[in-house]
Amino acid sequence: MTELGQDLITITQRPDIVFAQGQGSWLIDESGKRYLDLIQGWAVNSLGHSPEVLAQALSEQARRLTNPSPAFYNRPMLDLAKRLVDLSCFDRVFLGSSGTEANEAAVKLARRWGQKQRQGAHEIIGFEGGFHGRSLAMMSASGKPGWDRIYPPMPTGFPKARLNDIESVARAITPSSVAVMIEFVQGEAGVNLADPGFVRELRALTEERQLLLIADEVQTGIGRCGHAFAYEMYGIEPDLLTLAKGIGGGAPLSALLCKERFNCFEPGDQGGTFCGNPLMAALGLAVLNEVCQTEFLAAVRQRSRYLAAGLQRLVKTHGLLGERGAGLLRALVLPGNHAEQVVSAARNLAPTGLLLNAPRPHLLRLMPALNITEAEIDQGLDLLGQALRETAIYMSKPSAFTGGSA
Ligand SMILES: Cc1ncc(COP(=O)(O)O)c(C=O)c1O
């Protein structure tokens, strides 16, 4: 008998479901069961599954030019860079394929600047709980508990401070510090928001101590928080910023943005086979053309308020601990470590399942498509309520729970 996934290297525990099709906020598996998707590829499908604008952009570009090599310019690469510059406070763009790659590029650029301008300063101060990717260096840059013990020895030069504790940042600064790297909303750690006052103090401190402020907006950027970029919520400008996830609308595209004065790579310092490839750049342009419109972003903020109000009702009804988030990156805090059970119960609901994510044992994360409708939000809240009710029954009889875990 063949086992599902037996030819794949095991990297995670997947449920026995094979997805066959997606449309907007919906996924359909090979048995025909429909799921309302509040994960959306981990916050990547900004416009939901298989939107027509992306299908068109991809097929047109695939017919015209797929990859002339990163050693040459191509039109979508130039247009996407210009669009990002026009939309943001930044002057220059490097295009890559993943958030990890963009963050590695940010760290390399900061270290290069440190060599040239700060006598070799190279340490990047990160935050406890932070998540910046899965290369060895980005695992070191992340503040995920236990990540220093999986693949030792780990790259060094990534001390940690505590989010919303400016004194801890000040204490972490040494003559070797060159940058502070922050997620304004720590997604993987449980949708932890940086306080506006802390971010303003951090900007002032980094300026005073000649440190770069690197914003990792891989998860928060491109409309996810109701603005083109999350830094806009804080009224400050970072020096470097990274994007991935939402900018590709589901495809592997990422970007590093920097101010002109930090544009200090020498030719050959940075690159990669897929950097600035026209297929992905064409998708990025199509996403930005939709998402970064004033009316679209205002609608994301309205949907965010609608979803937050519904989640607060669930908090009251089910005795949960709270709801928080920014835009359409939201979390529901449970009274105990039952998030995986709720995820399984929601997925197993019939005839319609609900897809949720549990980044922490006591916390559910919701990252719907940015164009989810209010009717779909209502349906999602209804399904989530059912899953919470079922889980409450299972929790009182733990042995009765048979659902698999995500
Ligand atoms: C804030 C943040 N940075 C970086 C990454 C890594 O991005 P990728 O998985 O595309 O390499 C993630 C992924 O979840 C993320 O949330």
Coordinates of C-alpha atoms and ligand atoms in Angstrom, one line a residue:
M1 CA 0.0 0.0 0.0
T2 CA 1.3 3.4 -0.8
E3 CA 1.4 6.1 1.8
L4 CA 0.6 9.7 0.9
G5 CA 3.8 11.7 0.5
Q6 CA 6.1 8.6 0.8
D7 CA 8.4 10.0 -1.9
L8 CA 8.9 13.4 -0.3
I9 CA 11.6 14.1 2.3
T10 CA 9.7 14.6 5.5
I11 CA 9.7 18.2 6.6
T12 CA 6.4 18.5 8.4
Q13 CA 3.3 16.5 9.4
R14 CA 0.7 17.0 6.7
P15 CA -2.9 15.9 6.9
D16 CA -4.1 13.3 4.4
I17 CA -5.6 15.8 2.0
V18 CA -4.5 16.6 -1.5
F19 CA -5.6 20.0 -2.8
A20 CA -6.7 20.1 -6.4
Q21 CA -8.1 23.5 -7.0
G22 CA -8.4 27.0 -5.5
Q23 CA -10.6 30.0 -6.3
G24 CA -10.5 33.2 -4.2
S25 CA -11.0 32.3 -0.6
W26 CA -11.8 28.7 -1.3
L27 CA -9.8 25.5 -1.7
I28 CA -11.2 22.2 -3.0
D29 CA -9.5 18.9 -2.3
E30 CA -9.4 15.8 -4.6
S31 CA -12.5 14.3 -3.0
G32 CA -14.4 17.5 -3.9
K33 CA -14.7 18.9 -0.3
R34 CA -14.6 22.7 0.0
Y35 CA -12.6 24.6 2.6
L36 CA -12.7 28.3 3.4
D37 CA -9.1 29.2 3.5
L38 CA -7.9 31.6 6.2
I39 CA -4.3 30.6 5.8
Q40 CA -3.9 31.5 2.1
G41 CA -0.5 29.9 1.7
W42 CA 0.7 31.5 5.0
A43 CA -0.4 35.0 4.0
V44 CA 1.0 34.9 0.4
N45 CA -2.2 34.8 -1.7
S46 CA -3.0 38.5 -1.4
L47 CA -5.8 38.2 -4.0
G48 CA -6.9 34.7 -3.0
H49 CA -6.4 31.5 -5.0
S50 CA -5.8 31.7 -8.8
P51 CA -7.0 35.2 -9.4
E52 CA -7.6 36.0 -13.1
V53 CA -5.2 39.0 -13.1
L54 CA -2.3 36.8 -12.1
A55 CA -3.2 34.0 -14.5
Q56 CA -3.2 36.6 -17.3
A57 CA 0.0 38.4 -16.2
L58 CA 1.8 35.0 -15.9
S59 CA 0.6 33.6 -19.3
E60 CA 1.3 36.8 -21.2
Q61 CA 4.8 37.1 -19.7
A62 CA 5.5 33.3 -20.2
R63 CA 4.8 33.7 -23.9
R64 CA 6.9 36.8 -24.2
L65 CA 10.1 36.2 -22.1
T66 CA 10.8 33.8 -19.2
N67 CA 14.4 34.5 -18.2
P68 CA 17.1 36.3 -20.1
S69 CA 19.4 35.8 -17.0
P70 CA 20.0 38.2 -14.1
A71 CA 23.0 39.5 -16.0
F72 CA 20.7 41.5 -18.3
Y73 CA 17.8 43.9 -17.7
N74 CA 14.3 43.0 -18.5
R75 CA 11.3 45.3 -18.6
P76 CA 9.1 43.8 -15.8
M77 CA 12.2 43.9 -13.5
L78 CA 12.7 47.6 -14.2
D79 CA 9.0 48.4 -13.9
L80 CA 8.5 46.5 -10.6
A81 CA 11.6 48.2 -9.1
K82 CA 10.2 51.6 -10.2
R83 CA 6.8 50.9 -8.8
L84 CA 8.2 49.8 -5.4
V85 CA 10.3 53.0 -5.3
D86 CA 7.3 55.2 -6.2
L87 CA 5.2 53.5 -3.5
S88 CA 7.7 53.7 -0.7
C89 CA 10.3 55.9 1.0
F90 CA 13.1 53.9 -0.7
D91 CA 15.3 54.5 -3.7
R92 CA 16.7 51.1 -4.7
V93 CA 15.4 47.5 -5.1
F94 CA 16.9 44.0 -5.2
L95 CA 14.6 41.3 -6.4
G96 CA 14.8 37.7 -5.1
S97 CA 12.6 34.6 -4.6
S98 CA 12.0 34.2 -0.9
G99 CA 11.8 36.1 2.3
T100 CA 14.8 34.3 3.6
E101 CA 16.8 35.4 0.6
A102 CA 15.7 39.1 0.9
N103 CA 16.6 39.1 4.6
E104 CA 20.0 37.5 3.9
A105 CA 20.5 40.3 1.3
A106 CA 19.6 42.9 3.9
V107 CA 22.1 41.5 6.4
K108 CA 24.8 41.4 3.7
L109 CA 24.1 45.0 2.7
A110 CA 24.2 46.2 6.3
R111 CA 27.5 44.4 6.9
R112 CA 28.9 45.8 3.7
W113 CA 27.9 49.3 4.9
G114 CA 29.5 48.5 8.2
Q115 CA 32.8 47.6 6.6
K116 CA 32.7 50.8 4.5
Q117 CA 31.3 53.3 7.0
R118 CA 31.6 51.9 10.6
Q119 CA 35.0 50.3 10.9
G120 CA 33.7 46.8 10.3
A121 CA 30.7 46.9 12.6
H122 CA 28.7 43.8 11.7
E123 CA 26.3 42.7 14.5
I124 CA 22.6 42.7 13.7
I125 CA 20.4 43.0 16.8
G126 CA 17.2 41.0 16.5
F127 CA 14.3 40.3 18.8
E128 CA 13.3 37.4 21.0
G129 CA 10.5 35.5 19.1
G130 CA 11.5 37.1 15.8
F131 CA 11.3 35.1 12.6
H132 CA 13.4 35.9 9.6
G133 CA 13.7 32.7 7.6
R134 CA 15.3 29.2 7.5
S135 CA 18.8 29.6 6.1
L136 CA 21.5 29.1 8.8
A137 CA 22.1 32.8 9.1
M138 CA 18.4 33.7 9.2
M139 CA 17.8 31.0 11.8
S140 CA 20.5 32.8 13.9
A141 CA 18.9 36.1 13.2
S142 CA 15.5 34.8 14.4
G143 CA 14.7 34.6 18.0
K144 CA 12.8 31.3 17.9
P145 CA 13.5 29.2 21.0
G146 CA 15.6 26.1 20.3
W147 CA 16.7 27.2 16.8
D148 CA 20.3 27.5 17.9
R149 CA 20.4 23.8 18.7
I150 CA 19.2 22.1 15.5
Y151 CA 22.2 22.6 13.1
P152 CA 25.2 23.7 15.2
P153 CA 27.5 25.5 14.7
M154 CA 25.4 28.5 13.9
P155 CA 26.5 31.8 12.3
T156 CA 27.2 34.4 15.0
G157 CA 26.7 38.1 15.2
F158 CA 22.9 38.2 16.0
P159 CA 22.3 39.3 19.6
K160 CA 18.7 39.7 20.8
A161 CA 16.7 42.3 22.5
R162 CA 13.0 42.3 23.7
L163 CA 10.2 43.7 21.6
N164 CA 8.7 46.9 23.2
D165 CA 11.7 47.2 25.6
I166 CA 13.9 50.0 24.4
E167 CA 16.3 49.5 27.3
S168 CA 17.0 45.9 26.1
V169 CA 17.9 47.3 22.7
A170 CA 20.2 49.9 24.2
R171 CA 21.9 47.2 26.3
A172 CA 22.5 45.0 23.2
I173 CA 24.3 47.7 21.4
T174 CA 28.1 47.4 21.2
P175 CA 30.8 49.0 19.0
S176 CA 30.3 46.0 16.6
S177 CA 26.5 46.7 16.1
V178 CA 25.6 47.8 12.7
A179 CA 21.8 47.3 12.5
V180 CA 18.6 46.4 14.3
M181 CA 16.2 44.1 12.4
I182 CA 12.5 44.2 13.4
E183 CA 9.1 42.8 12.4
F184 CA 6.5 45.4 13.3
V185 CA 4.1 42.6 13.9
Q186 CA 5.9 39.4 14.9
G187 CA 3.8 36.9 12.9
E188 CA 5.3 33.5 13.7
A189 CA 5.7 34.4 17.4
G190 CA 2.0 34.9 17.7
V191 CA 1.0 38.2 16.1
N192 CA 2.8 40.4 18.6
L193 CA 2.6 44.1 17.8
A194 CA 5.4 46.6 18.3
D195 CA 4.1 49.6 20.2
P196 CA 4.1 52.9 18.3
G197 CA 6.1 54.6 21.1
F198 CA 8.7 51.8 21.1
V199 CA 9.1 52.0 17.3
R200 CA 9.6 55.8 17.5
E201 CA 12.2 55.4 20.3
L202 CA 13.9 52.6 18.3
R203 CA 14.1 54.9 15.2
A204 CA 15.6 57.7 17.4
L205 CA 18.1 55.3 19.1
T206 CA 19.3 53.7 15.9
E207 CA 19.8 57.2 14.3
E208 CA 21.7 58.4 17.3
R209 CA 23.9 55.3 17.4
Q210 CA 24.4 55.2 13.6
L211 CA 22.7 51.8 13.3
L212 CA 20.5 50.8 10.3
L213 CA 16.9 50.0 11.0
I214 CA 15.9 47.0 8.9
A215 CA 12.2 46.3 8.7
D216 CA 11.3 42.7 7.9
E217 CA 8.0 43.2 6.2
V218 CA 7.9 39.8 4.6
Q219 CA 4.6 39.1 6.3
T220 CA 3.3 42.6 7.1
G221 CA 4.0 44.3 3.7
I222 CA 1.8 44.8 0.6
G223 CA -1.5 45.5 2.2
R224 CA -1.6 42.8 4.8
C225 CA -1.8 45.4 7.6
G226 CA -4.1 47.7 5.7
H227 CA -1.3 49.8 4.3
A228 CA 1.1 49.3 1.4
F229 CA 3.8 48.9 4.1
A230 CA 3.4 48.5 7.9
Y231 CA 6.0 51.2 8.7
E232 CA 3.4 53.7 7.5
M233 CA 1.4 52.8 10.7
Y234 CA 4.2 54.1 12.8
G235 CA 5.1 57.4 11.0
I236 CA 8.8 56.4 10.7
E237 CA 11.0 55.4 7.8
P238 CA 13.3 52.4 8.1
D239 CA 16.6 52.3 6.2
L240 CA 16.2 48.9 4.7
L241 CA 13.0 46.9 4.2
T242 CA 12.3 43.4 3.0
L243 CA 9.2 42.0 1.3
A244 CA 8.1 38.5 0.1
K245 CA 4.9 36.5 0.7
G246 CA 2.1 38.9 -0.5
I247 CA 4.1 40.7 -3.2
G248 CA 4.1 37.5 -5.3
G249 CA 0.4 36.8 -4.7
G250 CA 1.4 33.1 -4.1
A251 CA 4.5 32.9 -6.3
P252 CA 8.1 33.0 -5.2
L253 CA 9.1 36.7 -5.3
S254 CA 10.8 38.9 -2.7
A255 CA 12.5 42.2 -2.5
L256 CA 15.0 44.2 -0.5
L257 CA 14.5 48.0 -0.6
C258 CA 17.1 50.5 0.6
K259 CA 17.7 54.2 0.8
E260 CA 20.3 55.5 -1.7
R261 CA 23.0 56.1 0.9
F262 CA 23.0 52.4 1.8
N263 CA 23.2 51.3 -1.9
C264 CA 26.8 50.0 -1.3
F265 CA 27.1 46.5 -2.9
E266 CA 30.0 46.2 -5.3
P267 CA 29.2 44.3 -8.5
G268 CA 29.3 40.6 -7.7
D269 CA 28.6 41.0 -4.0
Q270 CA 25.1 39.8 -4.3
G271 CA 23.0 37.9 -6.9
G272 CA 21.3 34.7 -7.8
T273 CA 20.0 32.9 -10.8
F274 CA 16.4 33.9 -10.3
C275 CA 17.0 37.5 -9.2
G276 CA 14.6 39.8 -11.1
N277 CA 13.3 37.2 -13.4
P278 CA 10.5 38.6 -15.6
L279 CA 7.9 35.9 -14.9
M280 CA 7.8 36.7 -11.1
A281 CA 8.3 40.5 -11.7
A282 CA 5.3 40.5 -14.0
L283 CA 3.3 38.8 -11.2
G284 CA 4.5 41.3 -8.6
L285 CA 3.4 44.2 -10.8
A286 CA 0.0 42.7 -11.2
V287 CA -0.3 42.3 -7.4
L288 CA 0.8 45.9 -6.7
N289 CA -1.6 47.3 -9.4
E290 CA -4.5 45.7 -7.5
V291 CA -3.5 45.9 -3.9
C292 CA -1.7 49.2 -3.6
Q293 CA -4.7 51.3 -4.7
T294 CA -6.1 53.7 -2.1
E295 CA -9.6 52.2 -2.3
F296 CA -8.4 48.6 -2.1
L297 CA -6.3 49.4 1.0
A298 CA -9.3 51.2 2.6
A299 CA -11.4 48.1 1.9
V300 CA -8.8 45.9 3.6
R301 CA -9.0 48.2 6.7
Q302 CA -12.8 47.9 6.7
R303 CA -12.7 44.1 6.4
S304 CA -10.1 44.1 9.2
R305 CA -12.5 45.9 11.5
Y306 CA -15.3 43.6 10.5
L307 CA -13.3 40.5 11.2
A308 CA -11.9 41.9 14.5
A309 CA -15.5 42.6 15.7
G310 CA -16.6 39.1 14.8
L311 CA -13.6 37.6 16.6
Q312 CA -14.3 39.7 19.6
R313 CA -17.8 38.2 19.7
L314 CA -16.3 34.7 19.6
V315 CA -14.0 35.7 22.5
K316 CA -17.1 36.6 24.6
T317 CA -19.1 33.5 23.6
H318 CA -16.4 30.9 24.1
G319 CA -14.5 32.5 27.0
L320 CA -11.3 33.0 25.0
L321 CA -8.5 35.3 26.2
G322 CA -8.6 37.9 23.4
E323 CA -8.1 38.9 19.8
R324 CA -5.4 41.1 18.3
G325 CA -3.7 42.0 15.1
A326 CA -3.2 44.6 12.4
G327 CA -5.2 44.6 9.2
L328 CA -5.9 41.1 8.0
L329 CA -3.1 39.5 10.1
R330 CA -5.0 38.6 13.2
A331 CA -4.8 36.2 16.2
L332 CA -7.3 34.6 18.6
V333 CA -5.8 33.8 22.0
L334 CA -7.2 30.6 23.6
P335 CA -7.3 29.9 27.3
G336 CA -5.2 26.7 27.0
N337 CA -2.8 24.9 24.6
H338 CA -5.6 23.6 22.3
A339 CA -4.8 25.5 19.1
E340 CA -3.9 22.3 17.1
Q341 CA -7.1 20.6 18.2
V342 CA -9.1 23.6 16.9
V343 CA -7.2 23.6 13.7
S344 CA -8.0 19.9 13.1
A345 CA -11.6 20.2 14.2
A346 CA -12.1 23.2 11.8
R347 CA -10.5 21.3 8.9
N348 CA -12.6 18.2 9.6
L349 CA -15.9 20.1 9.6
A350 CA -18.3 18.7 7.0
P351 CA -19.5 19.4 4.5
T352 CA -17.4 22.6 4.5
G353 CA -14.0 22.8 6.2
L354 CA -12.1 25.8 7.6
L355 CA -8.4 26.2 7.3
L356 CA -6.6 28.0 10.2
N357 CA -3.1 28.2 11.4
A358 CA -1.7 27.7 14.9
P359 CA 1.8 29.3 15.2
R360 CA 1.7 28.9 19.0
P361 CA 0.0 26.1 21.1
H362 CA -2.5 28.6 22.6
L363 CA -3.0 30.8 19.5
L364 CA -4.8 30.8 16.2
R365 CA -3.6 33.0 13.3
L366 CA -5.9 34.2 10.6
M367 CA -4.5 35.5 7.3
P368 CA -7.3 35.6 4.8
A369 CA -7.1 36.8 1.2
L370 CA -7.1 40.6 1.2
N371 CA -10.2 40.6 -1.0
I372 CA -12.2 38.2 1.2
T373 CA -15.9 39.3 1.3
E374 CA -17.9 40.1 4.5
A375 CA -20.2 37.2 3.7
E376 CA -17.1 34.9 3.6
I377 CA -15.9 36.4 6.9
D378 CA -19.4 35.6 8.4
Q379 CA -19.1 32.1 7.2
G380 CA -15.6 31.7 8.5
L381 CA -16.7 33.0 11.9
D382 CA -19.6 30.6 11.9
L383 CA -17.3 27.6 11.1
L384 CA -14.7 28.8 13.7
G385 CA -17.5 28.9 16.3
Q386 CA -18.5 25.3 15.4
A387 CA -14.8 24.2 15.7
L388 CA -14.4 25.9 19.1
R389 CA -17.6 24.2 20.3
E390 CA -16.5 20.8 19.1
T391 CA -13.1 21.3 20.6
A392 CA -14.6 22.2 24.0
I393 CA -16.3 18.8 24.0
Y394 CA -13.1 17.0 23.1
M395 CA -11.1 18.9 25.6
S396 CA -13.3 17.7 28.4
K397 CA -12.8 14.1 27.1
P398 CA -9.3 14.2 25.6
S399 CA -9.2 10.5 24.6
A400 CA -12.3 11.0 22.4
F401 CA -10.3 13.4 20.1
T402 CA -9.1 11.6 17.0
G403 CA -8.4 14.4 14.5
G404 CA -4.9 14.6 13.1
S405 CA -2.7 17.6 13.8
A406 CA -1.5 20.0 11.2
Ligands
LIG1 C1 8.6 37.9 9.0 C2 9.1 36.8 8.1 N1 10.4 36.9 7.6 C3 10.9 36.0 6.8 C4 10.2 34.8 6.5 C5 10.8 33.8 5.6 O1 10.2 33.9 4.4 P1 10.4 32.6 3.4 O2 9.6 31.5 4.0 O3 9.7 33.2 2.1 O4 11.8 32.4 3.2 C6 8.9 34.7 7.0 C7 8.1 33.5 6.7 O5 7.1 33.1 7.4 C8 8.4 35.7 7.9 O6 7.1 35.6 8.4

